[in-house]
Amino acid sequence: MRTLWTNGKIFTMEAEDKFVEAILVEDGLILHTGLEKDLLPLANNVESLDGCVMYPGFVDSHIHLIGHGEKLSYLDLSTFSSINQIKETIASHITNEEWYMTEGWDDNKLEEGRPLTCTDIDFITETAVVLKRVCRHVLVANTAAMKLAGISKETPNPVGGVIGRDEKGELNGLFYDEAQSLITEHIPLPTTSYLKNIISSSLKDLKSKGITGVHSEDMAYYGHYEVPLQAYREVVQNDFRVHLLRHHDVFEQMQGEESSSFIEFGAMKIFVDGSLGGRTALLGEDYTDEPGNKGVEVHSSEKLVNLVKLARSYNENIAVHVIGDLAVEKILDLIEEYPVTDGKKDRLIHVNVLRPDLVKRMKKLPVVLDLQPIFVASDFPWVKERLGPSRLQWAYAWKSLLEQGFDCSGGSDSPIELADPLIGIDAAVNNSYLPEQELTVFEAVSLYTSGSAKAIGRECKRGLILPGFDADFTILDNKLEKDNILSTSVVKTVVAGEIVYQKEK
């Protein structure tokens, strides 16, 4: 069936304010764009936009889709402002199960001005309690959890992680980056049935936010990768597009998995450092508010080399978590030494802290930058204390990076942040902390449309409204302007030409 979409403004995103009157869709693809009078005779069916505005489908280029679904179902600590409030609330949520885990606490928002420690949650003695920090690079565990995991004050730090201790050398319950696995590997693994429910809940919510697809990385955290993958395959049909990055631990195992139009497999995912909030992002100079600390290097230099070489042996690109400038420097050294296959691009995720010399090197390489505009609203003003004024020129420098000609995509990093493209777009456009880095509405929307397509090499197929492109659309009640982004509503979400979400009237 050939369906004509018309009676509204259809922004193709080829250029600023470029729009067409109508588009013709068949079998999930855009056949033609142009005038209604020319395309109407070719149509079997007409879908009226009723004066609304159509954009290419919004794609979140950096999300943890299962984690987002879990966040919808459990206690979200990111809304809490004190440790006492957290203690009182988790006590009321704990049942008779052996383990209790939730996440979201943020010491930058707590009135006590410090991280949680085991002392805060050791009043719970019969249940092992694990509370992940909002960045997911730090967790706090109570003594019951540490005992079940066999952790003692003599346990050494693992490579790429730190076990927290107080000034007397006693365990304080904090586990940083790779040290977290010392605790989490003892938590019972979820079933495929559980993951199916979580994924279904996540997809329903994401569609309601105008999201037609995501780039996610979920294959190494729920037991054997086949467990979450089977859940994905049973839930995701032809109504959403999931691009799955492959964690380095399962990358080689997954080589035989076949992609489809709705579940694709992408680059090897590698973590080089941690987070600024947890002071584990890897910096070239000490943290301004913690002299002597430059962050955490997740992998040894030898292991990092071997991971890049492994990806290249399969002619694959890498998608690398790099927040600090030293982390960026280390991965650029390897990309230069072991270049990616012609026609592919490596993905640098976050790049929160850069330097002019790094930007100059990046410009010579086939890389795309995976940005999270919402980080600015979350990380400021406290990040100024972490970095100091001298590093702010190339921190969260989205506008500068676009002006340098980099291909950039936009994501939320949910469940760490809110998975709402309109919030991300607004954060990029209305940047009160770094006004010189504000984007235009067109630039910000492009991050979530053509930018997300470029991040996975699909720029000739997705991210624009053009003939031959996938018929994935986000339909809003208003044209996005600088002052109306947060008051704009999603009216419909369309994937492969079919309406998968419609706002109730």
Short mmCIF file of C-alpha atoms in Angstrom, two decimals:
data_model
loop_
_atom_site.label_atom_id
_atom_site.label_comp_id
_atom_site.label_asym_id
_atom_site.label_seq_id
_atom_site.Cartn_x
_atom_site.Cartn_y
_atom_site.Cartn_z
CA MET A 1 0.00 0.00 0.00
CA ARG A 2 1.22 3.45 -0.91
CA THR A 3 0.52 5.98 1.83
CA LEU A 4 0.65 9.73 1.36
CA TRP A 5 1.61 11.82 4.39
CA THR A 6 0.51 15.43 3.97
CA ASN A 7 -1.37 18.40 5.46
CA GLY A 8 1.48 19.57 7.69
CA LYS A 9 5.08 20.74 7.55
CA ILE A 10 7.58 18.01 6.72
CA PHE A 11 11.19 18.97 7.52
CA THR A 12 13.62 16.86 5.52
CA MET A 13 16.66 18.01 7.60
CA GLU A 14 18.76 18.29 4.43
CA ALA A 15 19.31 21.92 5.34
CA GLU A 16 17.86 24.44 7.76
CA ASP A 17 14.15 25.05 7.14
CA LYS A 18 14.11 22.72 4.14
CA PHE A 19 10.62 21.21 4.01
CA VAL A 20 8.26 19.52 1.59
CA GLU A 21 4.48 19.40 1.33
CA ALA A 22 3.99 15.65 1.07
CA ILE A 23 5.78 12.30 1.04
CA LEU A 24 4.78 8.94 -0.41
CA VAL A 25 5.66 5.79 1.54
CA GLU A 26 5.53 2.12 0.55
CA ASP A 27 6.92 -1.03 2.23
CA GLY A 28 8.67 0.94 4.93
CA LEU A 29 10.54 3.25 2.54
CA ILE A 30 10.06 6.78 1.26
CA LEU A 31 9.24 6.62 -2.45
CA HIS A 32 8.81 10.29 -3.31
CA THR A 33 8.75 13.73 -1.71
CA GLY A 34 7.14 16.79 -3.22
CA LEU A 35 3.78 18.48 -3.79
CA GLU A 36 0.53 16.90 -2.63
CA LYS A 37 -1.11 17.41 -6.03
CA ASP A 38 1.65 15.45 -7.75
CA LEU A 39 1.80 12.56 -5.28
CA LEU A 40 -1.88 12.12 -4.40
CA PRO A 41 -2.73 10.24 -7.64
CA LEU A 42 -0.05 7.67 -6.74
CA ALA A 43 -1.42 6.96 -3.26
CA ASN A 44 -3.79 4.25 -2.02
CA ASN A 45 -4.12 5.80 1.41
CA VAL A 46 -3.74 9.27 2.96
CA GLU A 47 -2.45 10.05 6.46
CA SER A 48 -3.16 13.63 7.47
CA LEU A 49 -0.69 15.40 9.72
CA ASP A 50 -3.53 17.70 10.80
CA GLY A 51 -1.23 20.69 10.77
CA CYS A 52 1.50 19.00 12.83
CA VAL A 53 5.20 18.89 12.04
CA MET A 54 7.15 15.86 10.82
CA TYR A 55 10.87 15.30 11.37
CA PRO A 56 13.04 12.30 10.53
CA GLY A 57 12.73 9.76 13.35
CA PHE A 58 14.66 10.74 16.48
CA VAL A 59 17.34 8.18 17.35
CA ASP A 60 19.09 8.07 20.73
CA SER A 61 22.68 7.26 19.81
CA HIS A 62 23.78 6.36 23.33
CA ILE A 63 21.43 4.59 25.69
CA HIS A 64 21.34 1.43 27.79
CA LEU A 65 17.93 0.21 26.69
CA ILE A 66 17.56 -2.51 29.31
CA GLY A 67 18.81 -0.18 32.02
CA HIS A 68 16.27 2.40 30.89
CA GLY A 69 13.51 -0.18 31.26
CA GLU A 70 14.74 -1.16 34.70
CA LYS A 71 14.78 2.48 35.76
CA LEU A 72 11.07 2.64 34.93
CA SER A 73 10.39 -0.23 37.31
CA TYR A 74 12.58 0.41 40.33
CA LEU A 75 13.34 3.10 42.87
CA ASP A 76 15.17 5.98 41.18
CA LEU A 77 17.59 7.58 43.65
CA SER A 78 18.44 10.50 41.36
CA THR A 79 15.48 12.44 42.74
CA PHE A 80 16.70 12.25 46.36
CA SER A 81 18.40 15.17 48.07
CA SER A 82 19.71 13.61 51.28
CA ILE A 83 21.26 10.40 52.54
CA ASN A 84 18.66 10.13 55.29
CA GLN A 85 15.91 10.25 52.69
CA ILE A 86 17.60 7.45 50.73
CA LYS A 87 18.00 5.33 53.88
CA GLU A 88 14.36 5.70 54.88
CA THR A 89 13.07 4.92 51.41
CA ILE A 90 15.20 1.88 50.58
CA ALA A 91 14.31 0.37 53.95
CA SER A 92 10.66 0.41 52.92
CA HIS A 93 11.43 -1.24 49.57
CA ILE A 94 13.51 -4.16 50.77
CA THR A 95 11.77 -7.54 50.90
CA ASN A 96 13.04 -10.93 52.00
CA GLU A 97 15.24 -11.42 48.96
CA GLU A 98 18.96 -11.99 49.43
CA TRP A 99 20.00 -9.03 47.23
CA TYR A 100 18.54 -5.57 46.71
CA MET A 101 19.91 -3.26 44.02
CA THR A 102 18.89 0.11 42.66
CA GLU A 103 20.71 3.19 41.39
CA GLY A 104 20.81 6.91 40.79
CA TRP A 105 22.32 8.51 43.90
CA ASP A 106 24.34 11.62 43.17
CA ASP A 107 26.56 13.06 45.89
CA ASN A 108 26.60 16.39 44.04
CA LYS A 109 22.88 16.72 44.84
CA LEU A 110 22.95 15.37 48.40
CA GLU A 111 22.77 17.94 51.19
CA GLU A 112 25.47 16.03 53.09
CA GLY A 113 27.87 16.81 50.24
CA ARG A 114 29.51 13.39 50.23
CA PRO A 115 29.08 9.92 48.71
CA LEU A 116 27.11 7.21 50.43
CA THR A 117 29.21 4.67 52.35
CA CYS A 118 28.51 1.27 53.87
CA THR A 119 28.09 2.96 57.24
CA ASP A 120 24.95 4.63 55.88
CA ILE A 121 23.31 1.38 54.81
CA ASP A 122 24.69 -1.14 57.31
CA PHE A 123 21.52 -0.81 59.35
CA ILE A 124 20.23 -3.33 56.81
CA THR A 125 21.90 -6.56 57.89
CA GLU A 126 19.82 -9.40 56.43
CA THR A 127 19.86 -8.24 52.80
CA ALA A 128 22.84 -7.50 50.58
CA VAL A 129 22.28 -3.91 49.39
CA VAL A 130 23.95 -2.44 46.30
CA LEU A 131 23.26 1.16 45.28
CA LYS A 132 24.85 2.34 42.04
CA ARG A 133 25.86 5.98 41.62
CA VAL A 134 24.04 7.88 38.87
CA CYS A 135 27.08 7.60 36.55
CA ARG A 136 27.21 3.79 36.95
CA HIS A 137 30.97 4.01 37.48
CA VAL A 138 30.68 3.79 41.27
CA LEU A 139 28.55 1.71 43.61
CA VAL A 140 28.17 1.42 47.36
CA ALA A 141 27.59 -1.93 49.01
CA ASN A 142 26.67 -2.70 52.58
CA THR A 143 28.72 -5.06 54.73
CA ALA A 144 26.29 -7.92 54.07
CA ALA A 145 26.96 -7.59 50.32
CA MET A 146 30.71 -7.41 50.82
CA LYS A 147 30.65 -10.55 52.97
CA LEU A 148 28.64 -12.47 50.35
CA ALA A 149 31.18 -11.35 47.74
CA GLY A 150 34.12 -12.35 49.94
CA ILE A 151 35.55 -8.83 50.08
CA SER A 152 37.87 -8.00 52.99
CA LYS A 153 40.26 -5.16 53.77
CA GLU A 154 43.04 -7.34 52.32
CA THR A 155 41.33 -7.65 48.92
CA PRO A 156 43.59 -5.91 46.36
CA ASN A 157 42.37 -3.41 43.81
CA PRO A 158 41.64 -5.08 40.47
CA VAL A 159 43.13 -3.70 37.26
CA GLY A 160 41.02 -0.73 36.20
CA GLY A 161 39.24 -0.32 39.51
CA VAL A 162 39.55 0.90 43.08
CA ILE A 163 38.10 -0.49 46.30
CA GLY A 164 37.17 2.42 48.54
CA ARG A 165 38.73 2.72 51.98
CA ASP A 166 38.46 5.32 54.74
CA GLU A 167 41.34 7.22 56.29
CA LYS A 168 42.05 4.23 58.58
CA GLY A 169 42.27 1.81 55.68
CA GLU A 170 38.92 0.17 56.44
CA LEU A 171 36.43 -0.70 53.70
CA ASN A 172 33.90 2.08 53.15
CA GLY A 173 31.70 0.12 50.74
CA LEU A 174 32.58 2.16 47.65
CA PHE A 175 33.70 0.34 44.51
CA TYR A 176 34.96 2.27 41.49
CA ASP A 177 34.78 1.18 37.84
CA GLU A 178 36.15 -2.36 37.32
CA ALA A 179 36.08 -3.00 41.08
CA GLN A 180 32.29 -2.99 40.89
CA SER A 181 32.35 -6.44 39.31
CA LEU A 182 33.76 -7.85 42.55
CA ILE A 183 30.27 -7.23 43.93
CA THR A 184 27.97 -7.44 40.93
CA GLU A 185 29.23 -10.83 39.72
CA HIS A 186 27.57 -12.36 42.80
CA ILE A 187 24.12 -10.91 42.09
CA PRO A 188 21.78 -13.53 40.56
CA LEU A 189 21.43 -13.16 36.80
CA PRO A 190 18.09 -12.17 35.22
CA THR A 191 16.09 -14.55 33.07
CA THR A 192 15.07 -14.05 29.46
CA SER A 193 11.48 -13.70 30.64
CA TYR A 194 12.43 -10.86 32.99
CA LEU A 195 14.41 -9.11 30.24
CA LYS A 196 11.54 -9.43 27.77
CA ASN A 197 9.25 -7.56 30.17
CA ILE A 198 11.89 -4.90 30.79
CA ILE A 199 12.60 -4.40 27.08
CA SER A 200 8.87 -4.18 26.30
CA SER A 201 8.41 -1.52 28.96
CA SER A 202 11.44 0.38 27.71
CA LEU A 203 10.28 0.36 24.08
CA LYS A 204 6.80 1.55 24.98
CA ASP A 205 8.24 4.52 26.85
CA LEU A 206 10.81 5.38 24.17
CA LYS A 207 8.21 5.36 21.39
CA SER A 208 6.08 7.76 23.41
CA LYS A 209 9.04 10.15 23.39
CA GLY A 210 9.23 10.14 19.60
CA ILE A 211 12.18 7.76 19.47
CA THR A 212 12.23 5.41 16.49
CA GLY A 213 15.51 3.68 17.29
CA VAL A 214 18.50 3.54 19.62
CA HIS A 215 22.14 2.55 19.77
CA SER A 216 22.53 0.44 22.91
CA GLU A 217 25.11 -1.77 24.60
CA ASP A 218 23.54 -4.54 26.69
CA MET A 219 25.26 -7.75 25.69
CA ALA A 220 27.75 -8.30 28.55
CA TYR A 221 25.81 -7.62 31.73
CA TYR A 222 23.06 -10.23 31.94
CA GLY A 223 24.87 -13.55 31.74
CA HIS A 224 25.71 -15.10 28.40
CA TYR A 225 25.00 -12.63 25.61
CA GLU A 226 22.41 -15.00 24.12
CA VAL A 227 20.11 -14.34 27.11
CA PRO A 228 19.52 -10.61 26.44
CA LEU A 229 19.78 -11.13 22.67
CA GLN A 230 17.01 -13.73 22.74
CA ALA A 231 14.86 -11.30 24.73
CA TYR A 232 15.50 -8.61 22.13
CA ARG A 233 14.61 -10.93 19.27
CA GLU A 234 11.35 -11.95 20.88
CA VAL A 235 10.27 -8.38 21.66
CA VAL A 236 11.63 -6.25 18.80
CA GLN A 237 9.69 -7.00 15.65
CA ASN A 238 9.29 -4.37 12.91
CA ASP A 239 8.31 -1.46 15.14
CA PHE A 240 11.67 -0.19 16.45
CA ARG A 241 15.31 -0.17 15.37
CA VAL A 242 18.02 -1.33 17.77
CA HIS A 243 21.70 -1.02 16.93
CA LEU A 244 23.64 -3.13 19.44
CA LEU A 245 27.26 -2.31 20.15
CA ARG A 246 29.25 -5.37 21.18
CA HIS A 247 31.10 -5.16 24.49
CA HIS A 248 34.71 -6.26 24.13
CA ASP A 249 34.07 -9.27 26.38
CA VAL A 250 31.54 -10.74 23.95
CA PHE A 251 32.65 -9.15 20.67
CA GLU A 252 34.38 -12.24 19.31
CA GLN A 253 31.61 -14.61 20.44
CA MET A 254 29.03 -12.55 18.56
CA GLN A 255 30.74 -12.62 15.18
CA GLY A 256 28.29 -15.17 13.80
CA GLU A 257 25.15 -13.22 14.69
CA GLU A 258 23.20 -11.94 11.69
CA SER A 259 21.80 -8.41 11.63
CA SER A 260 18.30 -7.55 10.40
CA SER A 261 16.56 -4.29 9.51
CA PHE A 262 15.49 -3.90 13.14
CA ILE A 263 18.28 -5.51 15.18
CA GLU A 264 21.79 -4.65 14.01
CA PHE A 265 25.22 -5.37 15.44
CA GLY A 266 27.87 -2.71 15.52
CA ALA A 267 31.30 -1.73 16.77
CA MET A 268 33.33 -3.18 19.62
CA LYS A 269 32.52 -1.19 22.78
CA ILE A 270 35.53 -0.33 24.95
CA PHE A 271 35.74 1.67 28.18
CA VAL A 272 38.95 3.62 28.66
CA ASP A 273 38.01 5.60 31.76
CA GLY A 274 35.19 6.35 34.19
CA SER A 275 33.16 9.46 35.03
CA LEU A 276 33.79 13.03 36.12
CA GLY A 277 31.14 12.73 38.84
CA GLY A 278 32.97 9.82 40.42
CA ARG A 279 36.39 11.41 39.73
CA THR A 280 37.37 8.36 37.68
CA ALA A 281 37.49 10.02 34.23
CA LEU A 282 41.14 9.95 33.14
CA LEU A 283 42.67 13.43 33.05
CA GLY A 284 46.08 14.64 31.93
CA GLU A 285 46.32 16.81 35.05
CA ASP A 286 45.00 16.26 38.58
CA TYR A 287 41.40 16.94 39.48
CA THR A 288 41.32 20.51 40.70
CA ASP A 289 39.21 19.55 43.72
CA GLU A 290 41.26 16.40 44.51
CA PRO A 291 44.99 16.91 44.01
CA GLY A 292 46.87 13.68 43.42
CA ASN A 293 43.97 12.06 41.54
CA LYS A 294 43.98 11.88 37.74
CA GLY A 295 41.22 9.26 37.48
CA VAL A 296 41.15 5.57 36.61
CA GLU A 297 42.55 3.76 33.58
CA VAL A 298 40.08 0.91 33.03
CA HIS A 299 42.49 -1.29 31.05
CA SER A 300 46.23 -1.75 31.09
CA SER A 301 48.00 -0.34 28.04
CA GLU A 302 48.70 -3.88 26.83
CA LYS A 303 45.07 -4.95 27.09
CA LEU A 304 43.85 -1.82 25.33
CA VAL A 305 46.22 -2.49 22.44
CA ASN A 306 45.03 -6.09 22.20
CA LEU A 307 41.36 -5.03 22.15
CA VAL A 308 41.91 -2.61 19.29
CA LYS A 309 43.92 -5.22 17.38
CA LEU A 310 41.13 -7.76 17.92
CA ALA A 311 38.54 -5.40 16.46
CA ARG A 312 40.76 -4.68 13.48
CA SER A 313 41.32 -8.39 12.89
CA TYR A 314 37.60 -8.57 12.08
CA ASN A 315 37.78 -5.34 10.02
CA GLU A 316 35.59 -3.66 12.62
CA ASN A 317 35.47 -0.23 14.14
CA ILE A 318 35.52 0.61 17.83
CA ALA A 319 33.13 2.65 19.97
CA VAL A 320 35.10 4.00 22.89
CA HIS A 321 33.97 5.56 26.18
CA VAL A 322 36.40 8.45 26.68
CA ILE A 323 35.47 11.29 29.03
CA GLY A 324 38.83 12.68 30.14
CA ASP A 325 41.49 14.19 27.89
CA LEU A 326 44.10 11.56 28.78
CA ALA A 327 41.62 8.82 27.87
CA VAL A 328 41.12 10.48 24.47
CA GLU A 329 44.88 10.76 24.01
CA LYS A 330 45.41 7.06 24.72
CA ILE A 331 42.80 5.89 22.24
CA LEU A 332 43.96 8.32 19.55
CA ASP A 333 47.45 6.82 19.84
CA LEU A 334 45.97 3.42 19.01
CA ILE A 335 43.62 4.59 16.25
CA GLU A 336 46.60 6.22 14.58
CA GLU A 337 48.73 3.09 14.95
CA TYR A 338 45.94 0.65 14.00
CA PRO A 339 43.70 2.50 11.53
CA VAL A 340 40.15 1.42 10.89
CA THR A 341 39.14 -0.31 7.66
CA ASP A 342 38.46 2.06 4.76
CA GLY A 343 34.84 3.14 4.70
CA LYS A 344 34.29 2.79 8.44
CA LYS A 345 34.64 5.28 11.27
CA ASP A 346 35.50 4.83 14.92
CA ARG A 347 33.16 6.32 17.49
CA LEU A 348 34.41 8.43 20.40
CA ILE A 349 31.75 8.48 23.10
CA HIS A 350 31.31 11.50 25.42
CA VAL A 351 34.63 13.40 24.77
CA ASN A 352 33.71 15.75 27.62
CA VAL A 353 37.23 17.08 28.17
CA LEU A 354 39.49 17.80 25.22
CA ARG A 355 42.59 19.86 24.36
CA PRO A 356 43.49 21.76 21.18
CA ASP A 357 46.20 19.23 20.30
CA LEU A 358 43.70 16.36 20.58
CA VAL A 359 41.16 18.14 18.40
CA LYS A 360 43.84 18.70 15.77
CA ARG A 361 44.68 14.97 15.78
CA MET A 362 41.03 13.93 15.70
CA LYS A 363 40.40 16.01 12.58
CA LYS A 364 42.86 13.83 10.66
CA LEU A 365 41.08 10.60 11.61
CA PRO A 366 37.85 8.90 10.48
CA VAL A 367 35.91 9.37 13.73
CA VAL A 368 32.40 10.33 14.74
CA LEU A 369 31.66 11.92 18.10
CA ASP A 370 28.84 10.58 20.25
CA LEU A 371 27.66 13.52 22.39
CA GLN A 372 25.21 13.84 25.27
CA PRO A 373 23.97 17.47 25.40
CA ILE A 374 22.00 16.76 28.57
CA PHE A 375 25.30 16.26 30.45
CA VAL A 376 25.77 20.04 30.57
CA ALA A 377 22.59 20.56 32.56
CA SER A 378 23.51 17.69 34.90
CA ASP A 379 27.22 18.34 35.40
CA PHE A 380 27.26 22.10 35.85
CA PRO A 381 28.09 23.94 38.02
CA TRP A 382 29.94 21.30 40.08
CA VAL A 383 32.12 20.21 37.16
CA LYS A 384 33.84 23.61 37.27
CA GLU A 385 35.33 22.56 40.62
CA ARG A 386 36.48 19.24 39.17
CA LEU A 387 38.23 20.74 36.16
CA GLY A 388 39.13 24.31 37.07
CA PRO A 389 38.83 27.25 34.66
CA SER A 390 41.78 26.39 32.40
CA ARG A 391 40.16 23.19 31.09
CA LEU A 392 36.71 24.60 30.39
CA GLN A 393 37.51 25.99 26.92
CA TRP A 394 37.40 22.49 25.41
CA ALA A 395 35.00 20.92 27.91
CA TYR A 396 31.50 20.06 26.64
CA ALA A 397 32.47 21.98 23.51
CA TRP A 398 29.67 20.82 21.23
CA LYS A 399 29.48 23.97 19.08
CA SER A 400 33.24 24.14 18.65
CA LEU A 401 33.35 20.50 17.56
CA LEU A 402 30.62 21.03 14.96
CA GLU A 403 32.42 24.12 13.69
CA GLN A 404 35.57 22.02 13.30
CA GLY A 405 33.60 19.80 10.92
CA PHE A 406 33.13 16.70 13.06
CA ASP A 407 30.19 14.38 12.49
CA CYS A 408 28.34 14.33 15.81
CA SER A 409 25.41 12.29 17.12
CA GLY A 410 23.15 12.87 20.12
CA GLY A 411 22.18 10.53 22.93
CA SER A 412 20.94 10.52 26.49
CA ASP A 413 23.01 7.83 28.25
CA SER A 414 19.81 6.76 30.00
CA PRO A 415 19.33 5.50 32.69
CA ILE A 416 22.06 7.90 33.78
CA GLU A 417 20.08 10.78 32.26
CA LEU A 418 16.53 11.22 30.99
CA ALA A 419 15.79 9.48 27.69
CA ASP A 420 13.90 12.34 26.07
CA PRO A 421 15.31 13.84 22.85
CA LEU A 422 13.42 17.08 23.41
CA ILE A 423 15.20 17.57 26.74
CA GLY A 424 18.52 16.86 25.04
CA ILE A 425 17.75 19.23 22.19
CA ASP A 426 16.75 21.95 24.64
CA ALA A 427 19.97 21.43 26.64
CA ALA A 428 21.99 21.91 23.46
CA VAL A 429 20.05 24.99 22.32
CA ASN A 430 19.56 26.75 25.66
CA ASN A 431 22.95 26.34 27.32
CA SER A 432 23.09 28.88 30.12
CA TYR A 433 26.33 27.47 31.53
CA LEU A 434 28.29 27.62 28.27
CA PRO A 435 26.36 30.07 26.05
CA GLU A 436 29.20 30.20 23.54
CA GLN A 437 28.57 26.46 22.92
CA GLU A 438 24.84 26.81 22.21
CA LEU A 439 23.64 25.06 19.08
CA THR A 440 20.97 26.20 16.68
CA VAL A 441 17.75 24.18 16.69
CA PHE A 442 18.72 22.69 13.32
CA GLU A 443 22.13 21.62 14.63
CA ALA A 444 20.61 20.10 17.76
CA VAL A 445 17.89 18.17 15.92
CA SER A 446 20.52 16.95 13.45
CA LEU A 447 22.36 15.24 16.30
CA TYR A 448 19.37 12.95 16.83
CA THR A 449 18.57 12.40 13.14
CA SER A 450 21.30 12.57 10.50
CA GLY A 451 23.99 12.56 13.20
CA SER A 452 22.83 9.29 14.70
CA ALA A 453 22.73 7.78 11.21
CA LYS A 454 26.30 8.87 10.54
CA ALA A 455 27.43 7.27 13.80
CA ILE A 456 26.65 3.82 12.37
CA GLY A 457 27.37 4.48 8.70
CA ARG A 458 23.68 4.65 7.72
CA GLU A 459 23.66 8.26 6.50
CA CYS A 460 22.55 7.17 3.03
CA LYS A 461 19.54 5.33 4.48
CA ARG A 462 18.38 7.09 7.63
CA GLY A 463 18.23 10.45 9.33
CA LEU A 464 16.73 12.46 6.46
CA ILE A 465 13.38 12.52 4.69
CA LEU A 466 14.42 11.66 1.15
CA PRO A 467 13.43 9.07 -1.46
CA GLY A 468 14.96 5.69 -0.67
CA PHE A 469 15.33 6.39 3.04
CA ASP A 470 13.63 4.43 5.81
CA ALA A 471 10.17 5.78 6.59
CA ASP A 472 10.89 6.55 10.26
CA PHE A 473 9.31 9.78 11.50
CA THR A 474 8.76 11.80 14.66
CA ILE A 475 5.63 13.95 14.47
CA LEU A 476 5.33 16.93 16.84
CA ASP A 477 2.58 19.41 17.52
CA ASN A 478 4.88 22.38 16.80
CA LYS A 479 7.90 23.32 14.76
CA LEU A 480 10.81 23.33 17.20
CA GLU A 481 12.01 26.82 18.11
CA LYS A 482 14.49 27.99 20.73
CA ASP A 483 11.78 28.94 23.21
CA ASN A 484 9.22 26.15 22.75
CA ILE A 485 11.17 22.87 22.82
CA LEU A 486 10.09 21.71 26.27
CA SER A 487 6.45 22.68 25.67
CA THR A 488 6.28 20.71 22.41
CA SER A 489 4.57 17.31 22.45
CA VAL A 490 5.07 14.11 20.49
CA VAL A 491 1.90 13.38 18.51
CA LYS A 492 2.93 10.24 16.62
CA THR A 493 5.94 8.00 16.21
CA VAL A 494 6.30 6.14 12.90
CA VAL A 495 8.67 3.24 12.17
CA ALA A 496 8.94 1.68 8.70
CA GLY A 497 5.85 3.62 7.66
CA GLU A 498 3.64 2.31 10.48
CA ILE A 499 2.35 4.30 13.45
CA VAL A 500 3.83 2.72 16.58
CA TYR A 501 2.76 5.46 19.03
CA GLN A 502 -0.12 7.91 18.95
CA LYS A 503 -0.85 10.46 21.63
CA GLU A 504 -4.26 10.06 23.19
CA LYS A 505 -6.62 12.88 22.38
#
